[in-house]
Amino acid sequence: PSEADALSLLRNAAEEGINYFDTAPGYGDSERLLGVFLRSNPGCLVATKVPVFKDAGGDQLRGDALRSAVLASLEGSLTELRREALDLVQIHNATVEVVRRGELSDALLDAKRQGKVRFLGASVYTEAEALAVMGAGCFDVLQIAYNLLDQRMTGKVFPAAVRSGVGIVARSAFLKGVLSAKAEWLPPGLAGLRAAAERARDTMAGSWDLLESAALRFCLSAATVSTVLVGPRTSEELGRSLAAAAAGPLPEELLARAACLAMDDERLLNPSLWS
């Protein structure tokens, strides 16, 4: 969307009660636009990210080079977002190695002690990564993929989050549009994913038009999930998500059916592996 449309969409979201926004330095102009929006909405919370920093040869930064890169990233985010402190900073695509090594999280903890950051988090893809984050003991928030087809985090990760007091942010509620009418346009190489989407449609909604709402309500029905990320491009898309949220959690009967839709094929559930 244009800058004017993006700012209008943000204002619309805030007016409807949305107060949590997720961004990252790598998301194009997102931080700057949110900074403009936040001037008039200081009460909203913003989660941004730092990457796993690497040198020109692809090796992870260590020591002083890593700390300098973290500080530069945080200062850039503070400037773009026009904030004196960052509400939440997440390690973007944290791996087990990065979490266990601890250098990146130590640098973020230093920033937290300096008042630049309020809370620490990590976004992950796998169960092992999620469990490593919670085992580290220094993270407040975990961002994971969770949807009707990808329920892999419910077995071990959700209970561990409750025990450790870590908040869960769910992304990929629509699995990049698969859990909507867009599933009809999936290429032949993702035929298995289209078949899974069709099963979800028939099981949860009865039509493509209703599947999107059921998919979002499924995520919002999980008591362990604190918030669900959506990425609307238009006010119409935002309106559909707001209507789904207003409809409340899914009835127990539908939640029981949803359990039968769970898949574990990483090639289909991880969009970075699609071809």
PDB file of C-alpha atoms in Angstrom:
ATOM      1  CA  PRO A   1       0.000   0.000   0.000  1.00  0.00           C
ATOM      2  CA  SER A   2       1.001   3.626  -0.413  1.00  0.00           C
ATOM      3  CA  GLU A   3       2.238   5.535   2.633  1.00  0.00           C
ATOM      4  CA  ALA A   4      -1.090   7.311   2.968  1.00  0.00           C
ATOM      5  CA  ASP A   5      -3.010   4.023   2.748  1.00  0.00           C
ATOM      6  CA  ALA A   6      -0.641   2.323   5.201  1.00  0.00           C
ATOM      7  CA  LEU A   7      -1.048   5.102   7.782  1.00  0.00           C
ATOM      8  CA  SER A   8      -4.822   5.083   7.301  1.00  0.00           C
ATOM      9  CA  LEU A   9      -4.849   1.321   7.878  1.00  0.00           C
ATOM     10  CA  LEU A  10      -2.788   1.695  11.056  1.00  0.00           C
ATOM     11  CA  ARG A  11      -5.094   4.406  12.386  1.00  0.00           C
ATOM     12  CA  ASN A  12      -8.124   2.246  11.568  1.00  0.00           C
ATOM     13  CA  ALA A  13      -6.596  -0.664  13.463  1.00  0.00           C
ATOM     14  CA  ALA A  14      -5.877   1.495  16.515  1.00  0.00           C
ATOM     15  CA  GLU A  15      -9.383   2.922  16.492  1.00  0.00           C
ATOM     16  CA  GLU A  16     -10.742  -0.624  16.565  1.00  0.00           C
ATOM     17  CA  GLY A  17      -8.686  -1.475  19.650  1.00  0.00           C
ATOM     18  CA  ILE A  18      -5.597  -3.092  18.152  1.00  0.00           C
ATOM     19  CA  ASN A  19      -2.604  -1.974  20.204  1.00  0.00           C
ATOM     20  CA  TYR A  20       0.201  -4.426  19.295  1.00  0.00           C
ATOM     21  CA  PHE A  21       2.208  -4.031  16.103  1.00  0.00           C
ATOM     22  CA  ASP A  22       4.995  -6.291  14.845  1.00  0.00           C
ATOM     23  CA  THR A  23       7.809  -5.033  12.646  1.00  0.00           C
ATOM     24  CA  ALA A  24      11.514  -5.456  11.875  1.00  0.00           C
ATOM     25  CA  PRO A  25      14.331  -3.465  10.260  1.00  0.00           C
ATOM     26  CA  GLY A  26      14.193  -5.926   7.390  1.00  0.00           C
ATOM     27  CA  TYR A  27      10.543  -5.147   6.586  1.00  0.00           C
ATOM     28  CA  GLY A  28      11.237  -2.334   4.170  1.00  0.00           C
ATOM     29  CA  ASP A  29       9.779   0.993   5.332  1.00  0.00           C
ATOM     30  CA  SER A  30       7.721  -0.576   8.118  1.00  0.00           C
ATOM     31  CA  GLU A  31       9.563   0.857  11.130  1.00  0.00           C
ATOM     32  CA  ARG A  32       9.551   4.406   9.765  1.00  0.00           C
ATOM     33  CA  LEU A  33       5.826   4.269   8.966  1.00  0.00           C
ATOM     34  CA  LEU A  34       5.039   2.914  12.401  1.00  0.00           C
ATOM     35  CA  GLY A  35       7.116   5.738  13.873  1.00  0.00           C
ATOM     36  CA  VAL A  36       4.971   8.301  12.066  1.00  0.00           C
ATOM     37  CA  PHE A  37       1.816   6.538  13.264  1.00  0.00           C
ATOM     38  CA  LEU A  38       3.051   6.269  16.865  1.00  0.00           C
ATOM     39  CA  ARG A  39       3.387  10.035  17.242  1.00  0.00           C
ATOM     40  CA  SER A  40      -0.383  10.148  17.644  1.00  0.00           C
ATOM     41  CA  ASN A  41      -0.712   6.725  19.298  1.00  0.00           C
ATOM     42  CA  PRO A  42       1.960   6.548  22.016  1.00  0.00           C
ATOM     43  CA  GLY A  43       0.023   3.944  23.989  1.00  0.00           C
ATOM     44  CA  CYS A  44       0.446   1.245  21.346  1.00  0.00           C
ATOM     45  CA  LEU A  45       3.033  -1.493  21.809  1.00  0.00           C
ATOM     46  CA  VAL A  46       5.594  -2.279  19.126  1.00  0.00           C
ATOM     47  CA  ALA A  47       7.638  -5.426  18.717  1.00  0.00           C
ATOM     48  CA  THR A  48      10.676  -5.203  16.471  1.00  0.00           C
ATOM     49  CA  LYS A  49      13.610  -7.540  15.824  1.00  0.00           C
ATOM     50  CA  VAL A  50      17.333  -7.975  15.447  1.00  0.00           C
ATOM     51  CA  PRO A  51      18.723 -10.506  12.957  1.00  0.00           C
ATOM     52  CA  VAL A  52      21.301 -13.192  13.588  1.00  0.00           C
ATOM     53  CA  PHE A  53      24.235 -11.034  12.480  1.00  0.00           C
ATOM     54  CA  LYS A  54      26.760 -12.514  10.042  1.00  0.00           C
ATOM     55  CA  ASP A  55      29.940 -11.294   8.374  1.00  0.00           C
ATOM     56  CA  ALA A  56      30.627 -11.112   4.633  1.00  0.00           C
ATOM     57  CA  GLY A  57      31.651 -14.774   4.640  1.00  0.00           C
ATOM     58  CA  GLY A  58      28.413 -15.919   6.234  1.00  0.00           C
ATOM     59  CA  ASP A  59      29.861 -16.637   9.680  1.00  0.00           C
ATOM     60  CA  GLN A  60      28.026 -15.410  12.761  1.00  0.00           C
ATOM     61  CA  LEU A  61      29.476 -12.301  14.358  1.00  0.00           C
ATOM     62  CA  ARG A  62      31.082 -12.716  17.771  1.00  0.00           C
ATOM     63  CA  GLY A  63      32.442 -10.515  20.529  1.00  0.00           C
ATOM     64  CA  ASP A  64      32.744  -6.763  20.051  1.00  0.00           C
ATOM     65  CA  ALA A  65      31.636  -6.958  16.408  1.00  0.00           C
ATOM     66  CA  LEU A  66      28.355  -8.574  17.461  1.00  0.00           C
ATOM     67  CA  ARG A  67      27.727  -6.078  20.258  1.00  0.00           C
ATOM     68  CA  SER A  68      28.362  -3.174  17.910  1.00  0.00           C
ATOM     69  CA  ALA A  69      25.948  -4.623  15.339  1.00  0.00           C
ATOM     70  CA  VAL A  70      23.245  -5.142  17.979  1.00  0.00           C
ATOM     71  CA  LEU A  71      23.649  -1.613  19.312  1.00  0.00           C
ATOM     72  CA  ALA A  72      23.521  -0.109  15.808  1.00  0.00           C
ATOM     73  CA  SER A  73      20.354  -2.091  15.005  1.00  0.00           C
ATOM     74  CA  LEU A  74      18.629  -1.029  18.216  1.00  0.00           C
ATOM     75  CA  GLU A  75      19.595   2.613  17.780  1.00  0.00           C
ATOM     76  CA  GLY A  76      18.262   2.496  14.224  1.00  0.00           C
ATOM     77  CA  SER A  77      14.958   1.045  15.431  1.00  0.00           C
ATOM     78  CA  LEU A  78      14.677   3.636  18.210  1.00  0.00           C
ATOM     79  CA  THR A  79      15.186   6.401  15.662  1.00  0.00           C
ATOM     80  CA  GLU A  80      12.752   5.023  13.085  1.00  0.00           C
ATOM     81  CA  LEU A  81      10.068   4.194  15.643  1.00  0.00           C
ATOM     82  CA  ARG A  82      10.600   7.510  17.476  1.00  0.00           C
ATOM     83  CA  ARG A  83      10.785   5.780  20.829  1.00  0.00           C
ATOM     84  CA  GLU A  84      12.945   6.277  23.891  1.00  0.00           C
ATOM     85  CA  ALA A  85      12.722   2.527  24.590  1.00  0.00           C
ATOM     86  CA  LEU A  86      11.677  -0.466  22.498  1.00  0.00           C
ATOM     87  CA  ASP A  87       8.745  -2.400  23.982  1.00  0.00           C
ATOM     88  CA  LEU A  88       9.864  -5.791  22.689  1.00  0.00           C
ATOM     89  CA  VAL A  89      12.919  -6.862  20.699  1.00  0.00           C
ATOM     90  CA  GLN A  90      12.941 -10.358  19.237  1.00  0.00           C
ATOM     91  CA  ILE A  91      15.806 -12.372  17.767  1.00  0.00           C
ATOM     92  CA  HIS A  92      14.636 -12.895  14.196  1.00  0.00           C
ATOM     93  CA  ASN A  93      14.637 -16.598  13.248  1.00  0.00           C
ATOM     94  CA  ALA A  94      16.566 -17.677  16.320  1.00  0.00           C
ATOM     95  CA  THR A  95      18.327 -21.040  16.043  1.00  0.00           C
ATOM     96  CA  VAL A  96      19.184 -23.493  18.800  1.00  0.00           C
ATOM     97  CA  GLU A  97      22.875 -22.661  18.322  1.00  0.00           C
ATOM     98  CA  VAL A  98      22.320 -18.909  18.645  1.00  0.00           C
ATOM     99  CA  VAL A  99      20.168 -19.288  21.750  1.00  0.00           C
ATOM    100  CA  ARG A 100      22.521 -21.691  23.513  1.00  0.00           C
ATOM    101  CA  ARG A 101      25.622 -19.689  22.632  1.00  0.00           C
ATOM    102  CA  GLY A 102      24.002 -16.758  24.411  1.00  0.00           C
ATOM    103  CA  GLU A 103      26.092 -13.916  22.991  1.00  0.00           C
ATOM    104  CA  LEU A 104      23.241 -12.280  21.127  1.00  0.00           C
ATOM    105  CA  SER A 105      20.844 -12.540  24.051  1.00  0.00           C
ATOM    106  CA  ASP A 106      23.560 -11.208  26.404  1.00  0.00           C
ATOM    107  CA  ALA A 107      23.937  -8.141  24.184  1.00  0.00           C
ATOM    108  CA  LEU A 108      20.187  -7.624  24.280  1.00  0.00           C
ATOM    109  CA  LEU A 109      20.152  -8.050  28.051  1.00  0.00           C
ATOM    110  CA  ASP A 110      22.771  -5.309  28.302  1.00  0.00           C
ATOM    111  CA  ALA A 111      20.500  -3.066  26.232  1.00  0.00           C
ATOM    112  CA  LYS A 112      17.635  -3.955  28.539  1.00  0.00           C
ATOM    113  CA  ARG A 113      19.670  -2.964  31.594  1.00  0.00           C
ATOM    114  CA  GLN A 114      20.471   0.328  29.855  1.00  0.00           C
ATOM    115  CA  GLY A 115      16.756   1.017  29.377  1.00  0.00           C
ATOM    116  CA  LYS A 116      16.786   0.714  25.592  1.00  0.00           C
ATOM    117  CA  VAL A 117      14.625  -2.429  25.624  1.00  0.00           C
ATOM    118  CA  ARG A 118      11.767  -3.428  27.909  1.00  0.00           C
ATOM    119  CA  PHE A 119      11.235  -7.094  27.014  1.00  0.00           C
ATOM    120  CA  LEU A 120      13.117  -9.747  25.018  1.00  0.00           C
ATOM    121  CA  GLY A 121      11.721 -12.344  22.638  1.00  0.00           C
ATOM    122  CA  ALA A 122      12.561 -14.648  19.763  1.00  0.00           C
ATOM    123  CA  SER A 123      10.802 -15.790  16.625  1.00  0.00           C
ATOM    124  CA  VAL A 124      11.394 -19.445  15.742  1.00  0.00           C
ATOM    125  CA  TYR A 125      10.328 -22.155  13.325  1.00  0.00           C
ATOM    126  CA  THR A 126      10.904 -25.460  15.117  1.00  0.00           C
ATOM    127  CA  GLU A 127       9.932 -27.102  18.370  1.00  0.00           C
ATOM    128  CA  ALA A 128      13.605 -27.521  19.333  1.00  0.00           C
ATOM    129  CA  GLU A 129      14.223 -23.803  18.831  1.00  0.00           C
ATOM    130  CA  ALA A 130      11.150 -22.887  20.873  1.00  0.00           C
ATOM    131  CA  LEU A 131      12.179 -25.135  23.760  1.00  0.00           C
ATOM    132  CA  ALA A 132      15.721 -23.731  23.664  1.00  0.00           C
ATOM    133  CA  VAL A 133      14.353 -20.186  23.948  1.00  0.00           C
ATOM    134  CA  MET A 134      12.280 -21.050  26.993  1.00  0.00           C
ATOM    135  CA  GLY A 135      15.145 -23.014  28.527  1.00  0.00           C
ATOM    136  CA  ALA A 136      17.431 -19.977  28.280  1.00  0.00           C
ATOM    137  CA  GLY A 137      15.452 -18.250  31.024  1.00  0.00           C
ATOM    138  CA  CYS A 138      15.920 -14.689  29.733  1.00  0.00           C
ATOM    139  CA  PHE A 139      13.135 -14.390  27.156  1.00  0.00           C
ATOM    140  CA  ASP A 140       9.689 -12.983  27.839  1.00  0.00           C
ATOM    141  CA  VAL A 141       7.988 -13.708  24.506  1.00  0.00           C
ATOM    142  CA  LEU A 142       8.101 -16.467  21.902  1.00  0.00           C
ATOM    143  CA  GLN A 143       6.767 -15.951  18.372  1.00  0.00           C
ATOM    144  CA  ILE A 144       5.774 -19.166  16.584  1.00  0.00           C
ATOM    145  CA  ALA A 145       3.842 -20.324  13.539  1.00  0.00           C
ATOM    146  CA  TYR A 146       0.442 -21.713  14.509  1.00  0.00           C
ATOM    147  CA  ASN A 147      -2.628 -22.461  12.425  1.00  0.00           C
ATOM    148  CA  LEU A 148      -5.211 -25.096  11.572  1.00  0.00           C
ATOM    149  CA  LEU A 149      -2.687 -27.156   9.617  1.00  0.00           C
ATOM    150  CA  ASP A 150       0.395 -26.451  11.742  1.00  0.00           C
ATOM    151  CA  GLN A 151      -0.409 -27.428  15.323  1.00  0.00           C
ATOM    152  CA  ARG A 152       3.028 -28.833  16.131  1.00  0.00           C
ATOM    153  CA  MET A 153       3.667 -26.418  19.004  1.00  0.00           C
ATOM    154  CA  THR A 154       0.698 -27.563  21.065  1.00  0.00           C
ATOM    155  CA  GLY A 155       2.282 -30.781  22.344  1.00  0.00           C
ATOM    156  CA  LYS A 156       5.401 -29.582  24.195  1.00  0.00           C
ATOM    157  CA  VAL A 157       5.852 -25.881  23.536  1.00  0.00           C
ATOM    158  CA  PHE A 158       2.515 -24.556  24.790  1.00  0.00           C
ATOM    159  CA  PRO A 159       2.762 -26.397  28.154  1.00  0.00           C
ATOM    160  CA  ALA A 160       6.395 -25.269  28.528  1.00  0.00           C
ATOM    161  CA  ALA A 161       5.363 -21.666  27.877  1.00  0.00           C
ATOM    162  CA  VAL A 162       2.767 -21.851  30.637  1.00  0.00           C
ATOM    163  CA  ARG A 163       5.301 -23.306  33.071  1.00  0.00           C
ATOM    164  CA  SER A 164       7.950 -20.701  32.248  1.00  0.00           C
ATOM    165  CA  GLY A 165       5.627 -17.698  32.025  1.00  0.00           C
ATOM    166  CA  VAL A 166       6.593 -16.920  28.424  1.00  0.00           C
ATOM    167  CA  GLY A 167       3.994 -15.156  26.288  1.00  0.00           C
ATOM    168  CA  ILE A 168       3.098 -16.734  22.942  1.00  0.00           C
ATOM    169  CA  VAL A 169       2.634 -14.636  19.804  1.00  0.00           C
ATOM    170  CA  ALA A 170       1.170 -16.640  16.929  1.00  0.00           C
ATOM    171  CA  ARG A 171       1.952 -15.831  13.305  1.00  0.00           C
ATOM    172  CA  SER A 172       0.926 -17.470  10.025  1.00  0.00           C
ATOM    173  CA  ALA A 173      -2.709 -17.832  11.059  1.00  0.00           C
ATOM    174  CA  PHE A 174      -3.670 -18.144   7.382  1.00  0.00           C
ATOM    175  CA  LEU A 175      -0.456 -19.936   6.327  1.00  0.00           C
ATOM    176  CA  LYS A 176       0.403 -17.305   3.715  1.00  0.00           C
ATOM    177  CA  GLY A 177      -3.159 -17.383   2.338  1.00  0.00           C
ATOM    178  CA  VAL A 178      -3.444 -21.169   2.100  1.00  0.00           C
ATOM    179  CA  LEU A 179      -6.293 -21.096   4.621  1.00  0.00           C
ATOM    180  CA  SER A 180      -8.407 -18.909   2.380  1.00  0.00           C
ATOM    181  CA  ALA A 181      -9.846 -18.911  -1.117  1.00  0.00           C
ATOM    182  CA  LYS A 182      -6.309 -18.287  -2.414  1.00  0.00           C
ATOM    183  CA  ALA A 183      -5.624 -21.999  -1.900  1.00  0.00           C
ATOM    184  CA  GLU A 184      -7.316 -22.605  -5.253  1.00  0.00           C
ATOM    185  CA  TRP A 185      -4.334 -20.938  -6.954  1.00  0.00           C
ATOM    186  CA  LEU A 186      -1.615 -23.100  -5.403  1.00  0.00           C
ATOM    187  CA  PRO A 187       0.755 -24.570  -8.010  1.00  0.00           C
ATOM    188  CA  PRO A 188       0.912 -28.312  -8.809  1.00  0.00           C
ATOM    189  CA  GLY A 189       4.009 -28.699  -6.650  1.00  0.00           C
ATOM    190  CA  LEU A 190       1.906 -27.862  -3.597  1.00  0.00           C
ATOM    191  CA  ALA A 191      -1.007 -30.152  -4.432  1.00  0.00           C
ATOM    192  CA  GLY A 192      -0.747 -31.763  -1.014  1.00  0.00           C
ATOM    193  CA  LEU A 193      -1.164 -28.386   0.644  1.00  0.00           C
ATOM    194  CA  ARG A 194      -4.178 -27.576  -1.487  1.00  0.00           C
ATOM    195  CA  ALA A 195      -5.774 -30.901  -0.523  1.00  0.00           C
ATOM    196  CA  ALA A 196      -5.150 -30.085   3.146  1.00  0.00           C
ATOM    197  CA  ALA A 197      -6.738 -26.651   2.692  1.00  0.00           C
ATOM    198  CA  GLU A 198      -9.766 -28.245   1.080  1.00  0.00           C
ATOM    199  CA  ARG A 199     -10.107 -30.615   4.051  1.00  0.00           C
ATOM    200  CA  ALA A 200      -9.929 -27.614   6.369  1.00  0.00           C
ATOM    201  CA  ARG A 201     -12.593 -25.824   4.330  1.00  0.00           C
ATOM    202  CA  ASP A 202     -14.948 -28.791   4.425  1.00  0.00           C
ATOM    203  CA  THR A 203     -14.298 -29.588   8.091  1.00  0.00           C
ATOM    204  CA  MET A 204     -14.363 -26.105   9.602  1.00  0.00           C
ATOM    205  CA  ALA A 205     -16.360 -23.813   7.352  1.00  0.00           C
ATOM    206  CA  GLY A 206     -18.144 -25.447   4.424  1.00  0.00           C
ATOM    207  CA  SER A 207     -16.947 -22.778   1.988  1.00  0.00           C
ATOM    208  CA  TRP A 208     -13.816 -20.844   1.080  1.00  0.00           C
ATOM    209  CA  ASP A 209     -15.538 -17.602   2.095  1.00  0.00           C
ATOM    210  CA  LEU A 210     -15.902 -18.770   5.701  1.00  0.00           C
ATOM    211  CA  LEU A 211     -12.566 -20.563   6.084  1.00  0.00           C
ATOM    212  CA  GLU A 212     -10.550 -17.393   6.744  1.00  0.00           C
ATOM    213  CA  SER A 213     -12.686 -16.501   9.757  1.00  0.00           C
ATOM    214  CA  ALA A 214     -12.525 -20.050  11.128  1.00  0.00           C
ATOM    215  CA  ALA A 215      -8.744 -20.074  10.738  1.00  0.00           C
ATOM    216  CA  LEU A 216      -8.265 -16.894  12.754  1.00  0.00           C
ATOM    217  CA  ARG A 217     -10.802 -17.890  15.395  1.00  0.00           C
ATOM    218  CA  PHE A 218      -8.956 -21.206  15.792  1.00  0.00           C
ATOM    219  CA  CYS A 219      -5.763 -19.360  16.746  1.00  0.00           C
ATOM    220  CA  LEU A 220      -7.614 -17.002  19.067  1.00  0.00           C
ATOM    221  CA  SER A 221      -9.240 -20.000  20.782  1.00  0.00           C
ATOM    222  CA  ALA A 222      -5.913 -21.204  22.209  1.00  0.00           C
ATOM    223  CA  ALA A 223      -5.687 -19.981  25.801  1.00  0.00           C
ATOM    224  CA  THR A 224      -1.884 -20.119  25.657  1.00  0.00           C
ATOM    225  CA  VAL A 225      -1.751 -17.645  22.752  1.00  0.00           C
ATOM    226  CA  SER A 226      -1.529 -14.033  23.897  1.00  0.00           C
ATOM    227  CA  THR A 227      -1.957 -12.376  20.510  1.00  0.00           C
ATOM    228  CA  VAL A 228      -2.249 -13.333  16.846  1.00  0.00           C
ATOM    229  CA  LEU A 229      -0.505 -11.458  14.045  1.00  0.00           C
ATOM    230  CA  VAL A 230      -2.390 -10.615  10.861  1.00  0.00           C
ATOM    231  CA  GLY A 231      -1.077  -8.680   7.883  1.00  0.00           C
ATOM    232  CA  PRO A 232      -3.966  -6.897   6.172  1.00  0.00           C
ATOM    233  CA  ARG A 233      -3.225  -4.762   3.129  1.00  0.00           C
ATOM    234  CA  THR A 234      -6.626  -3.080   2.984  1.00  0.00           C
ATOM    235  CA  SER A 235      -9.320  -1.894   5.370  1.00  0.00           C
ATOM    236  CA  GLU A 236     -11.573  -4.615   3.973  1.00  0.00           C
ATOM    237  CA  GLU A 237      -9.085  -7.314   4.975  1.00  0.00           C
ATOM    238  CA  LEU A 238      -8.682  -5.728   8.399  1.00  0.00           C
ATOM    239  CA  GLY A 239     -12.455  -5.655   8.774  1.00  0.00           C
ATOM    240  CA  ARG A 240     -12.720  -9.369   8.083  1.00  0.00           C
ATOM    241  CA  SER A 241     -10.150 -10.141  10.759  1.00  0.00           C
ATOM    242  CA  LEU A 242     -11.866  -7.858  13.268  1.00  0.00           C
ATOM    243  CA  ALA A 243     -15.200  -9.542  12.560  1.00  0.00           C
ATOM    244  CA  ALA A 244     -13.641 -12.954  13.102  1.00  0.00           C
ATOM    245  CA  ALA A 245     -12.152 -11.831  16.414  1.00  0.00           C
ATOM    246  CA  ALA A 246     -15.496 -10.377  17.491  1.00  0.00           C
ATOM    247  CA  ALA A 247     -17.165 -13.740  16.828  1.00  0.00           C
ATOM    248  CA  GLY A 248     -15.127 -15.187  19.673  1.00  0.00           C
ATOM    249  CA  PRO A 249     -13.510 -18.603  20.180  1.00  0.00           C
ATOM    250  CA  LEU A 250     -14.655 -21.563  18.131  1.00  0.00           C
ATOM    251  CA  PRO A 251     -17.138 -23.937  19.795  1.00  0.00           C
ATOM    252  CA  GLU A 252     -15.644 -27.058  21.349  1.00  0.00           C
ATOM    253  CA  GLU A 253     -17.140 -29.254  18.642  1.00  0.00           C
ATOM    254  CA  LEU A 254     -15.225 -27.421  15.913  1.00  0.00           C
ATOM    255  CA  LEU A 255     -12.028 -27.360  17.966  1.00  0.00           C
ATOM    256  CA  ALA A 256     -12.267 -31.137  18.302  1.00  0.00           C
ATOM    257  CA  ARG A 257     -12.602 -31.433  14.533  1.00  0.00           C
ATOM    258  CA  ALA A 258      -9.655 -29.119  14.016  1.00  0.00           C
ATOM    259  CA  ALA A 259      -7.325 -31.548  15.771  1.00  0.00           C
ATOM    260  CA  CYS A 260      -7.791 -33.941  12.851  1.00  0.00           C
ATOM    261  CA  LEU A 261      -6.371 -31.371  10.404  1.00  0.00           C
ATOM    262  CA  ALA A 262      -2.909 -31.205  11.991  1.00  0.00           C
ATOM    263  CA  MET A 263       0.036 -31.970   9.685  1.00  0.00           C
ATOM    264  CA  ASP A 264       3.740 -32.485  10.335  1.00  0.00           C
ATOM    265  CA  ASP A 265       5.248 -32.221   6.843  1.00  0.00           C
ATOM    266  CA  GLU A 266       7.832 -29.436   7.150  1.00  0.00           C
ATOM    267  CA  ARG A 267       8.027 -29.071   3.367  1.00  0.00           C
ATOM    268  CA  LEU A 268       4.384 -28.044   3.246  1.00  0.00           C
ATOM    269  CA  LEU A 269       4.113 -26.142   6.506  1.00  0.00           C
ATOM    270  CA  ASN A 270       7.228 -23.975   6.112  1.00  0.00           C
ATOM    271  CA  PRO A 271       6.692 -21.387   3.338  1.00  0.00           C
ATOM    272  CA  SER A 272      10.453 -20.909   2.932  1.00  0.00           C
ATOM    273  CA  LEU A 273      10.605 -24.465   1.565  1.00  0.00           C
ATOM    274  CA  TRP A 274       7.815 -24.083  -0.989  1.00  0.00           C
ATOM    275  CA  SER A 275       8.701 -24.404  -4.652  1.00  0.00           C
TER     276      SER A 275
END
